[in-house]
Coordinates of C-alpha atoms in Angstrom, one line a residue:
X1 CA 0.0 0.0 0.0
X2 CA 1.2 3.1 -0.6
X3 CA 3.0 5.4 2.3
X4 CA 0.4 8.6 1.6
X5 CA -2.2 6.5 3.2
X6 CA -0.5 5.8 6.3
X7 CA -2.9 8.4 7.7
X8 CA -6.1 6.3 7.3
X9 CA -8.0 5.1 10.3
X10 CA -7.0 1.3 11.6
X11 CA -7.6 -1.5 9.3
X12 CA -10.6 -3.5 8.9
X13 CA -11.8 -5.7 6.3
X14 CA -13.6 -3.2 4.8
X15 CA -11.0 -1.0 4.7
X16 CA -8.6 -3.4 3.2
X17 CA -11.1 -4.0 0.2
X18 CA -11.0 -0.1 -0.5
X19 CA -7.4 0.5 -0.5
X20 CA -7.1 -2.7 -2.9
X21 CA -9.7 -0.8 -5.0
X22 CA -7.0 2.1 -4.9
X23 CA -3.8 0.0 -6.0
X24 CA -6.0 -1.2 -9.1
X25 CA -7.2 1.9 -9.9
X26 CA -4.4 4.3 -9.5
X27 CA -1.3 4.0 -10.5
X28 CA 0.4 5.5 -8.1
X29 CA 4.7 5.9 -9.2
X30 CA 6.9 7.5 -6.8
X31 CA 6.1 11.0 -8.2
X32 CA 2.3 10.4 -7.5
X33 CA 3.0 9.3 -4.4
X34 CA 5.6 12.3 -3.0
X35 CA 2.4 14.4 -4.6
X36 CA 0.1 13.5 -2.9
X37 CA 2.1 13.1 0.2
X38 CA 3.4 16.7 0.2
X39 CA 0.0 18.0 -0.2
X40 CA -1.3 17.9 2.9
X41 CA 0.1 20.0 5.8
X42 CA 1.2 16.8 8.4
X43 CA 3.1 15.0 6.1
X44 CA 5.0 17.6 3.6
X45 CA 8.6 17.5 3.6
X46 CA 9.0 20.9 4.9
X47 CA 7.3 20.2 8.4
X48 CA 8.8 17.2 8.9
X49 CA 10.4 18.6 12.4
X50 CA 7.1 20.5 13.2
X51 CA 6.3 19.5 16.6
X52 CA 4.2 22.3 16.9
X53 CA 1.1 23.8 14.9
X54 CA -0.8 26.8 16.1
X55 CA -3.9 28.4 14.9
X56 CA -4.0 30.9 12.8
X57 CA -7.5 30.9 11.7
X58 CA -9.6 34.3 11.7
X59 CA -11.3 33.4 15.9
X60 CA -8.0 33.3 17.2
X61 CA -6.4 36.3 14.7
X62 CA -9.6 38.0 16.2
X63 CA -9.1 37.1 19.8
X64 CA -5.8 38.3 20.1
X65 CA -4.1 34.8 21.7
X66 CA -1.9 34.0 18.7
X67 CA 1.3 36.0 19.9
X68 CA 0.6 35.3 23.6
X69 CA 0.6 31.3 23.0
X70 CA 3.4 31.6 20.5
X71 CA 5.4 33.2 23.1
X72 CA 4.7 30.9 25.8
X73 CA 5.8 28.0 23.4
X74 CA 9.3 29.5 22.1
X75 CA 10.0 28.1 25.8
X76 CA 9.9 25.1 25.1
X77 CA 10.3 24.6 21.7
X78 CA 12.1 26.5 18.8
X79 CA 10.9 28.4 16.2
X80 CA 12.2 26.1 13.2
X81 CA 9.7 23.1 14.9
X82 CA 6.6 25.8 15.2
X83 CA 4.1 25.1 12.3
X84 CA 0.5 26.5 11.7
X85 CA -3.2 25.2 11.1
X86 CA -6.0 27.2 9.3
X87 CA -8.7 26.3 12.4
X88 CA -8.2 23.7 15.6
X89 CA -12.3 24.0 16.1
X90 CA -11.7 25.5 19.1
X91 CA -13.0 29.1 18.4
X92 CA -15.3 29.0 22.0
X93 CA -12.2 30.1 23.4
X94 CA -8.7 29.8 21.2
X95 CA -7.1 28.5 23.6
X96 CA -5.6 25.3 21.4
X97 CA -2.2 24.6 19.5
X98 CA -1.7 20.6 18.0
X99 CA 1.0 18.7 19.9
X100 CA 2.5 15.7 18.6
X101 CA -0.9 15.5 16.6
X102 CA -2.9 15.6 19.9
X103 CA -4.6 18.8 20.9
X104 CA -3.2 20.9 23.9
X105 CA -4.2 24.2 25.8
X106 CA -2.5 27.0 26.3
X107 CA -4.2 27.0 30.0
X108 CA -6.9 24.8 31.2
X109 CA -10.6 25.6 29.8
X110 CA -13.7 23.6 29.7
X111 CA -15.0 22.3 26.6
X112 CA -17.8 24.5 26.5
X113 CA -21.0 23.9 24.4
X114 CA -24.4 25.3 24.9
X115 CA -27.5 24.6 24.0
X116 CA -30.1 26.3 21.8
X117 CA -33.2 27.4 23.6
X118 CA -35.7 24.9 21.9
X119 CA -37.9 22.1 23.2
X120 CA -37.0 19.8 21.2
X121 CA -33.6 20.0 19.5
X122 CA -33.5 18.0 16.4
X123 CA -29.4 18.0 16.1
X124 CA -28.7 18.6 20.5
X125 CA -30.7 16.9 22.3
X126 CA -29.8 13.8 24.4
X127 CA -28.1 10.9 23.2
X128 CA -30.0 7.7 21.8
X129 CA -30.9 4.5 23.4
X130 CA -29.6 1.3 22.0
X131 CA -33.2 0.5 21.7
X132 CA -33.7 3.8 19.9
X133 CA -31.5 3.3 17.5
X134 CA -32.5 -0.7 17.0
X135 CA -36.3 0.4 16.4
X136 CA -35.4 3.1 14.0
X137 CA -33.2 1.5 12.2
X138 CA -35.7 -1.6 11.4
X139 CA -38.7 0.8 10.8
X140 CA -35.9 2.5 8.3
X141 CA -35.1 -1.3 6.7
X142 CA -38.5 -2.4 6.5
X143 CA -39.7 1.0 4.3
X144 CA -39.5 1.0 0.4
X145 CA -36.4 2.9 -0.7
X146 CA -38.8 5.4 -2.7
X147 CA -40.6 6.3 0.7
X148 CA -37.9 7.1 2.4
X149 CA -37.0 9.0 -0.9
X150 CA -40.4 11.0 -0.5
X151 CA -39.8 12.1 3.3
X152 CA -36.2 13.2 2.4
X153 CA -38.3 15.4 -0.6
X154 CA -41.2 16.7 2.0
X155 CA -39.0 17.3 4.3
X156 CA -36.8 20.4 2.1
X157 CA -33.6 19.6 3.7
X158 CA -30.8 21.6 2.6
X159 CA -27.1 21.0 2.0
X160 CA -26.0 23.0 5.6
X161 CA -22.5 22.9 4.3
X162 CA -23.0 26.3 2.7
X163 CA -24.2 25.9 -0.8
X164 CA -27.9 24.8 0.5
X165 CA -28.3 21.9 -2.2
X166 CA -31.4 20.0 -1.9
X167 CA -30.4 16.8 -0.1
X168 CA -33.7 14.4 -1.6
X169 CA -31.7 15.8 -5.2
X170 CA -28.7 13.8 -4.5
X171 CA -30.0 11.2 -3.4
X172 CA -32.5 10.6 -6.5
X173 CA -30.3 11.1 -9.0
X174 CA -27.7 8.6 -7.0
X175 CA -30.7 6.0 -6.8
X176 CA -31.1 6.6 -10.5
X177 CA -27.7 6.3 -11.8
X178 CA -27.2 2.7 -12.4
X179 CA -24.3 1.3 -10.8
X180 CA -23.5 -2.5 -8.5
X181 CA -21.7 -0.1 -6.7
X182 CA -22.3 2.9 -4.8
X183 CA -20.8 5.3 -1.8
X184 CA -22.3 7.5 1.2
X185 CA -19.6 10.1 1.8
X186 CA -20.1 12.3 5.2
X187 CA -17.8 15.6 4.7
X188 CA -16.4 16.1 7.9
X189 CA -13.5 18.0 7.1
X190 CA -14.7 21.2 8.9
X191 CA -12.1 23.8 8.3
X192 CA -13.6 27.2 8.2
X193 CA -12.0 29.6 10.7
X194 CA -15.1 29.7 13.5
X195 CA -17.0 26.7 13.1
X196 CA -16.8 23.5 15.3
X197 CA -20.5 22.7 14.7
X198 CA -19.3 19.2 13.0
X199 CA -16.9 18.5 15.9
X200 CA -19.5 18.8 18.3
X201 CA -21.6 16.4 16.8
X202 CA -18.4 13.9 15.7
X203 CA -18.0 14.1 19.2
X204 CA -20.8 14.1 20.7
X205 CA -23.8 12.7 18.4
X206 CA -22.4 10.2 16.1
X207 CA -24.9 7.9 16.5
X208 CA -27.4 10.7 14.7
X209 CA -24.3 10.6 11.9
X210 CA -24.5 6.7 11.7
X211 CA -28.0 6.1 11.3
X212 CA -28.4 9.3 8.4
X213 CA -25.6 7.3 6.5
X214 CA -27.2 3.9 6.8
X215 CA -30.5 5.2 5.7
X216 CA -28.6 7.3 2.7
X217 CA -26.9 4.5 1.8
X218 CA -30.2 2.5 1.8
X219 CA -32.1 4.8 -0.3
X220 CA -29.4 4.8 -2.8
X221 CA -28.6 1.1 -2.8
X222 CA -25.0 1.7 -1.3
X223 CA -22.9 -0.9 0.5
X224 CA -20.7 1.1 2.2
X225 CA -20.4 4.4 3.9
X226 CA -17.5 6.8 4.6
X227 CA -16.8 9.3 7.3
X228 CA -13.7 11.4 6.5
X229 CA -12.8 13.7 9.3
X230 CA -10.0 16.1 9.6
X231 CA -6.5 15.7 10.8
X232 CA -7.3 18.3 13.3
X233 CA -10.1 16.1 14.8
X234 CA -8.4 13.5 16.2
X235 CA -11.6 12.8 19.5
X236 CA -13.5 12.6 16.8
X237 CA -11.6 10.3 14.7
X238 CA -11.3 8.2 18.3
X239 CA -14.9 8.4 18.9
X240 CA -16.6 7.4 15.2
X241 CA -13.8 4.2 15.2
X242 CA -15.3 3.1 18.6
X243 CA -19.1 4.0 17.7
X244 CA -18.8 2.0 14.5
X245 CA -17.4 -1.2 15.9
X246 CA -20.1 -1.3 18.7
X247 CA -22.8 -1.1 15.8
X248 CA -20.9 -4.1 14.1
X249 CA -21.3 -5.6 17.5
X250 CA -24.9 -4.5 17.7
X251 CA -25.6 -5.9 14.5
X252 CA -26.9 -2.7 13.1
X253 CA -23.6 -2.7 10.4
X254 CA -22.5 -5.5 8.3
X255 CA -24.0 -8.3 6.5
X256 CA -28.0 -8.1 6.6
X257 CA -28.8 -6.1 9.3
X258 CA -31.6 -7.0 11.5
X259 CA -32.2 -10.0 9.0
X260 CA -33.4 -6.9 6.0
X261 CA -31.3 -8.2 3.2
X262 CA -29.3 -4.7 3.6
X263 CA -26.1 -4.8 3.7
X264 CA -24.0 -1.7 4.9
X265 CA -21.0 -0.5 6.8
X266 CA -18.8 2.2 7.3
X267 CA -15.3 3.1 7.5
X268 CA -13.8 6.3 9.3
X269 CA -10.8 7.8 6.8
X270 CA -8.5 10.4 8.7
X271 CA -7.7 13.7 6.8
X272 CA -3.2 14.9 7.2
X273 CA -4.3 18.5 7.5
X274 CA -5.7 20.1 4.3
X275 CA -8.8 22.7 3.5
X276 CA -9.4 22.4 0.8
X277 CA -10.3 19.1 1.5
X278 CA -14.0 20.6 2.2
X279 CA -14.2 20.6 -1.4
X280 CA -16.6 17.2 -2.5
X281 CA -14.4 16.2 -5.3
X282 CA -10.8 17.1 -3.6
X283 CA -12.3 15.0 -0.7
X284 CA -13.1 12.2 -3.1
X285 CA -9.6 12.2 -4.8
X286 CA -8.0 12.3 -0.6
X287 CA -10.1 8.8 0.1
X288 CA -8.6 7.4 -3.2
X289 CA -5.2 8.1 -2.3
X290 CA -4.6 10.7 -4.9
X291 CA -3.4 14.3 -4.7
X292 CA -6.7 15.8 -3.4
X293 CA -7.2 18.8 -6.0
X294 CA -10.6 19.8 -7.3
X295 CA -11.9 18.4 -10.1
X296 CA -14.0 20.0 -12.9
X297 CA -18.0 19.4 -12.7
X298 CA -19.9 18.0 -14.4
X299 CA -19.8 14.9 -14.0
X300 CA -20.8 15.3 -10.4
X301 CA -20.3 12.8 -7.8
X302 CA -23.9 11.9 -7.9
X303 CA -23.0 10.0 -10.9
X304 CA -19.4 9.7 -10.8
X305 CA -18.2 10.1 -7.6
X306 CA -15.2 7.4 -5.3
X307 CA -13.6 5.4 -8.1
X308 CA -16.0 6.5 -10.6
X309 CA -18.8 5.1 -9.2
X310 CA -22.2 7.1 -8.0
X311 CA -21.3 8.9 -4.5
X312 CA -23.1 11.1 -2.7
X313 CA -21.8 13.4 -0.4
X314 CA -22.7 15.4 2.8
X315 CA -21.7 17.2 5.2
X316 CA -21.8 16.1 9.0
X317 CA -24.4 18.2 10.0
X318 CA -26.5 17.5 7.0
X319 CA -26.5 14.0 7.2
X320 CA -27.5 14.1 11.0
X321 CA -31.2 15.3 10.2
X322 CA -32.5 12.2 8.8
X323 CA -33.1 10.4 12.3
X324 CA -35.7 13.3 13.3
X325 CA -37.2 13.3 9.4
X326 CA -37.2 9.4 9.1
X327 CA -38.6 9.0 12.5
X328 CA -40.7 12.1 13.3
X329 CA -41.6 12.2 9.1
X330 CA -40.4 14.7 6.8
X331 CA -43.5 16.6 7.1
X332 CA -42.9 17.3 10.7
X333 CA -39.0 18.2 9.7
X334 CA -40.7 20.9 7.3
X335 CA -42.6 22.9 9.9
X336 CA -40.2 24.0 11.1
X337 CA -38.2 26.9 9.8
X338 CA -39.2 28.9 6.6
X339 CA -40.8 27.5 3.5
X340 CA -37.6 27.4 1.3
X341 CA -35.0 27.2 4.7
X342 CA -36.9 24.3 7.0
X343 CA -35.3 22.7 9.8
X344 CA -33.1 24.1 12.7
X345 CA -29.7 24.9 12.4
X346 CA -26.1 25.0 14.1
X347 CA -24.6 28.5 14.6
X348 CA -20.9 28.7 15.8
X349 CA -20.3 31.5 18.1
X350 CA -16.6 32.5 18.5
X351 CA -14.8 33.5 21.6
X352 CA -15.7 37.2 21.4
X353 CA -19.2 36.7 22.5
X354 CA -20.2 36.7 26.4
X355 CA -21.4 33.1 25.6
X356 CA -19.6 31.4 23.1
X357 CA -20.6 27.9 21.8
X358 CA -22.7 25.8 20.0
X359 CA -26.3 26.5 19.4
X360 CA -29.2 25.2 17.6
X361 CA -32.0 27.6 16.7
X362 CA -34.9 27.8 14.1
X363 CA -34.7 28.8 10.5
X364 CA -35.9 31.8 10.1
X365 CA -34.4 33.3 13.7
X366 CA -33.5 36.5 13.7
X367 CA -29.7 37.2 13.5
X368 CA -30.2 39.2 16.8
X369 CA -31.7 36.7 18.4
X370 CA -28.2 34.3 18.1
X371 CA -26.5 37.0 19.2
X372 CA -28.1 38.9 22.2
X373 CA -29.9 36.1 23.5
X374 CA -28.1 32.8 22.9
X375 CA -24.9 34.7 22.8
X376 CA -25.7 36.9 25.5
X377 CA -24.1 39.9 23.1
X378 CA -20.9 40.7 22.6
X379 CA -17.4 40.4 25.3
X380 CA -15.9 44.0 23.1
X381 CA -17.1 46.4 21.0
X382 CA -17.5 45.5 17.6
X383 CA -18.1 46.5 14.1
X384 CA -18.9 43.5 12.1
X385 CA -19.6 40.1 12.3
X386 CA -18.4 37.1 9.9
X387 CA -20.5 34.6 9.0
X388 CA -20.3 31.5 7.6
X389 CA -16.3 31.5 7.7
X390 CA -13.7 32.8 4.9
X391 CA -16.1 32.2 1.9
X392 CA -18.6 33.5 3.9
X393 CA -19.7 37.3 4.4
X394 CA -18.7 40.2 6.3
X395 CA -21.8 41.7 8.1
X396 CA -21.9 45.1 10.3
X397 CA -23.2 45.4 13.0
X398 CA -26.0 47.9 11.8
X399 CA -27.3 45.9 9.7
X400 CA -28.2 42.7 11.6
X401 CA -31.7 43.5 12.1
X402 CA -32.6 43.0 8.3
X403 CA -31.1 39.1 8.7
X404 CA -32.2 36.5 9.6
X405 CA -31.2 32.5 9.9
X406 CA -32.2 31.3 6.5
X407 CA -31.0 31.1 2.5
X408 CA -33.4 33.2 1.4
X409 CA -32.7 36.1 3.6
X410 CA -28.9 36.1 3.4
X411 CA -29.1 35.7 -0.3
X412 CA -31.8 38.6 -0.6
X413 CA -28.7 40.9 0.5
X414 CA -26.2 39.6 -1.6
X415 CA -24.6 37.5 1.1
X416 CA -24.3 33.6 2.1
X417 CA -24.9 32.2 4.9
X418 CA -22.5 29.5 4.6
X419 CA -22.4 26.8 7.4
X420 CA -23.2 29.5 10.2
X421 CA -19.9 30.0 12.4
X422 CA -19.8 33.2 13.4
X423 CA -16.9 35.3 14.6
X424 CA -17.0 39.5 16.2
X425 CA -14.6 41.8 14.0
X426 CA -13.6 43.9 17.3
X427 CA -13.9 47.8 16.4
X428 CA -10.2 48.2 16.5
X429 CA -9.0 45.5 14.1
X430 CA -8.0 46.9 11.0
X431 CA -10.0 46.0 7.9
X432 CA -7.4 45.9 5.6
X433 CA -5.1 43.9 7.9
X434 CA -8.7 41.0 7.1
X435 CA -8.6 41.3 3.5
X436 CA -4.7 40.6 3.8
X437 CA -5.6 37.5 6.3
X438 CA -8.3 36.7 3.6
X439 CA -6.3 36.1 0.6
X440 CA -3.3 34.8 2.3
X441 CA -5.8 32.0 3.4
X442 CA -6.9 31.4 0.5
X443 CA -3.1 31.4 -1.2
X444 CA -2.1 29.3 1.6
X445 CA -4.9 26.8 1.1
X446 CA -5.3 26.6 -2.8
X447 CA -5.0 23.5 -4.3
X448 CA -3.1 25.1 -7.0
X449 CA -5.1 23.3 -9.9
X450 CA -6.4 26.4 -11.1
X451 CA -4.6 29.7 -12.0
X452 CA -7.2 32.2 -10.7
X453 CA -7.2 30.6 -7.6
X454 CA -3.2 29.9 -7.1
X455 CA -2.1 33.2 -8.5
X456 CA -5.4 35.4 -8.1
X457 CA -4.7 35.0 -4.4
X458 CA -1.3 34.9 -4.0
X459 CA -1.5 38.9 -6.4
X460 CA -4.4 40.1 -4.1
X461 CA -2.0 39.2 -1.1
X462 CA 1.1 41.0 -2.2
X463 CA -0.9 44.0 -3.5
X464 CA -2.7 44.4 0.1
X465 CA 0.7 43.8 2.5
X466 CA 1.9 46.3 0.5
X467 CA -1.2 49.1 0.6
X468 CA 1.0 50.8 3.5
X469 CA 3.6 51.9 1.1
X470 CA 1.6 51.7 -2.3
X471 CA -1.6 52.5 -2.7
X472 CA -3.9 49.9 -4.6
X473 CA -5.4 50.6 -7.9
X474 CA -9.2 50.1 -7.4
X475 CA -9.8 49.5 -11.0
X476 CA -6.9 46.3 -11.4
X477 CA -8.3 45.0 -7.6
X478 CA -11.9 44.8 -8.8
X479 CA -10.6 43.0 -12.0
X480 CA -8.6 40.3 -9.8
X481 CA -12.0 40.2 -7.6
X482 CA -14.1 39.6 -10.9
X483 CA -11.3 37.3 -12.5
X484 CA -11.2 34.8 -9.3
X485 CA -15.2 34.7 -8.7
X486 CA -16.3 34.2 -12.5
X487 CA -13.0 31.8 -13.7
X488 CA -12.1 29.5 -10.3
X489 CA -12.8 25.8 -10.6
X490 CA -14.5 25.9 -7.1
X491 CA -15.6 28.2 -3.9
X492 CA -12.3 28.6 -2.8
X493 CA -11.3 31.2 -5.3
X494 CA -14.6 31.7 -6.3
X495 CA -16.2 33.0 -3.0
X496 CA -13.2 34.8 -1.2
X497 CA -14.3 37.9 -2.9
X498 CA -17.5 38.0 -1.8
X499 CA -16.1 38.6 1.6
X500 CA -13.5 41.2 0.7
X501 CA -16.6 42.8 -1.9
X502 CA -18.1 43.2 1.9
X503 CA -15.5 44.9 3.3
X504 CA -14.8 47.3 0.2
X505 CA -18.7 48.4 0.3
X506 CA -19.7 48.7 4.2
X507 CA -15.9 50.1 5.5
X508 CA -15.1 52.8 2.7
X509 CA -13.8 55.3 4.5
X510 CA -11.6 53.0 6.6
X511 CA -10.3 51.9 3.5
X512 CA -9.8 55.1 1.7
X513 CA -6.2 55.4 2.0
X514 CA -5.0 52.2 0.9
X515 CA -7.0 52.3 -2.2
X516 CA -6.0 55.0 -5.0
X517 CA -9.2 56.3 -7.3
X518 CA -8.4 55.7 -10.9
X519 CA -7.9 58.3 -13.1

């Protein structure tokens, strides 16, 4: 097997069949192999000696921790064996650097999560019974795949991702796409700066995550189901390994469960550290072994997805909904919320709020709402309010009454909602010192595949660290703004200026002098 996927989870049988799957269907020389290898941020040459990786995402740049842990750090280690991460998914208090591969605090905090204010939380509410889980899953088994197809419909789930794609979608034109073999993906490579949503419920709910890929996997005729978590995640990673093999023992995966003639089960694939990861068809290429860089679309995975076969792929809190809709029905599912945003959702609050943590509220809450009641408003004083992480939008503060917790109301404004972290621009950081952190983000995470993406961010960097000096033509930065939306092969390049767009037309002033009007 080759050495890039020494970072997998521990072999099983299952896991042995896929990676014999990848040695016949890649062929994988020493080139592809030190490529794919030196992708990812754990196993590149350059940081071999890193013993050390600290946070840089936008939470902690925000909090103002980075150079106070840093410091504390050069005592014991030097800088040469200091790396960095885009996000640790600890943005309740950004407190974290990666050890060894094992997270560590800077000084002792609790691991604090809070709950949403509702009666009955779909995604946060208690933990399931063995008994639970056995009757759901045999009323699930003894269904028609199409019926469980029509709740999915009726029940207007959404992609909560970011891009809001109807899940029932995927999953029909899966089930239609003729294939003996098929694949459930859950996308939990959560790497936006701010959002730790997905590691909550790794952590804390995977049995909600196991059941919505069995029943996926169901509906679309799939044998086997994958959960691919971040580097970054490794409870998580611990936690799914040791849910899965007590289902095995339970009898609710492997060979025809509960005597149903379905047979299903799941493997948990460890990411080494890379964002763009997030990405559906990068991830796809990571589980095969290959350097993970986007592909172009179509085909989509739905059709040709994991080794070319029909694949479909959520993310973790996406996939965690279909234990309230299968059991409750998707009618019930779609009372809640809006009529085009229905269901609750998971909103990350970052450090900077007087209550920081996890909380599921109602689509259709009013932005406010998250933030004066379930985050009890705000540690500092503030001027905006990023949502929904780098590819996300930059919000101020004055205008949070117009928005509320749903698609159609963020995308009425020009903005995205995104996966709903949420992290407090304090009044006295420096807007253009963001846009700099933005694009250097994005150059620093680009899978290079593209040209508008790989250079597109790397220009927009340079010309922004060097505004102090040289002023920026507006005219050639709106260009390098239009080129990277309109040409990048995915959201990477494509939605970053969306986020600095926000910042050009709500902080103008602030702005003025680093910008030159054209002539």
């Amino acid at each position: 097997m080759s050495e890039n996927l020494s970072f997998l989870a521990k072999r099983t049988a299952l896991q042995s069949r896929i990676e014999d799957k990848i040695n016949k269907n890649s062929l994988l020389g020493t080139a592809n192999d030190y490529g794919a290898k030196s992708f990812y941020d754990f196993l590149r040459p350059e940081d071999k000696n890193k013993k050390i990786h600290l946070c840089s995402g936008t939470a902690c740049l925000m909090s103002g921790k980075v150079d106070e842990i840093k410091r504390k750090i050069l005592k014991d280690f030097k800088e040469e064996e200091i790396g960095e991460v885009n996000c640790l998914g600890h943005c309740f208090h950004n407190n974290a650097y990666f050890e060894n591969f094992q997270l560590n605090f800077h000084e002792s905090s609790e691991d604090i999560h809070h709950l949403a204010q509702l009666e009955s939380p779909i995604l946060l509410g208690q933990s399931l019974s063995i008994q639970e889980l056995h009757d759901a899953i045999k009323y699930a088994l003894e269904q028609d795949p199409s019926h469980l197809l029509n709740e999915m419909t009726t029940s207007g789930l959404r992609g909560r991702g970011g891009a809001g794609f109807p899940m029932a979608t995927k999953l029909e034109i899966c089930q239609n796409t003729p294939s003996s073999e098929k694949y459930i993906i859950v996308n939990g490579d959560e790497g936006d700066p701010g959002s730790y949503s997905d590691r909550f419920l790794l952590e804390n709910r995977p049995d909600l995550i196991l059941f919505g890929l069995l029943v996926s996997g169901y509906i679309i005729g799939a044998q086997t189901g994958i959960v691919y978590i971040r580097g970054e995640y490794p409870k998580a990673q611990e936690v799914m390994n040791t849910v899965i093999e007590n289902w095995r023992e339970l009898g609710f995966l492997g060979e025809n469960i509960m005597a149903k003639g379905h047979h299903f089960d799941v493997i948990a694939v460890q990411g080494a550290g890379s964002y763009v990861c997030g990405e559906e068809t990068a991830l796809i290429a990571s589980i095969e072994g290959k350097r993970p860089e986007v592909s172009v679309r179509p085909p989509y995975p739905s059709t040709k997805g994991l080794f070319n076969k029909p694949t479909v792929v959520n993310n973790v809190e996406t996939i965690a909904n279909l234990y309230s809709i299968i059991t409750k029905t998707g009618y019930h599912f779609s009372q809640i919320g809006t009529t085009f945003s229905t269901g609750t959702k998971l909103i990350s609050l970052s450090s900077l709020f007087n209550k920081p943590g996890v909380y599921e509220v109602e689509m259709g809450t009013p932005l406010e709402y998250v933030i004066n009641n379930c985050g009890k408003g705000l540690k500092v004083e503030g001027k905006a309010i990023q949502v929904g992480g780098p590819l996300g939008s930059i919000i101020p503060l004055g205008m949070l009454h117009e928005l509320h917790i749903d698609f159609e109301s963020f995308e009425k404004h020009g903005l995205t909602l995104g996966h709903g972290s949420m992290i407090l621009i304090p009044k006295q950081f420096p807007m253009i010192k963001l846009i700099e952190h933005l694009f250097e983000f994005t150059k620093n995470e680009s899978c290079g595949k593209c040209v508008p993406c790989r250079l597109g961010s790397a220009q927009g960097h340079n010309l922004i660290k060097n505004s102090n000096h040289k002023k920026v033509s507006q005219s050639i930065f709106s260009e390098l703004l239009e080129t990277m939306e309109m040409t990048s092969l995915c959201g990477l390049g494509g939605s970053i200026p969306l986020s600095v767009h926000n910042i050009l037309q709500y902080f103008p002033q602030e702005l003025k002098p680093y910008f030159e009007e054209d002539k």
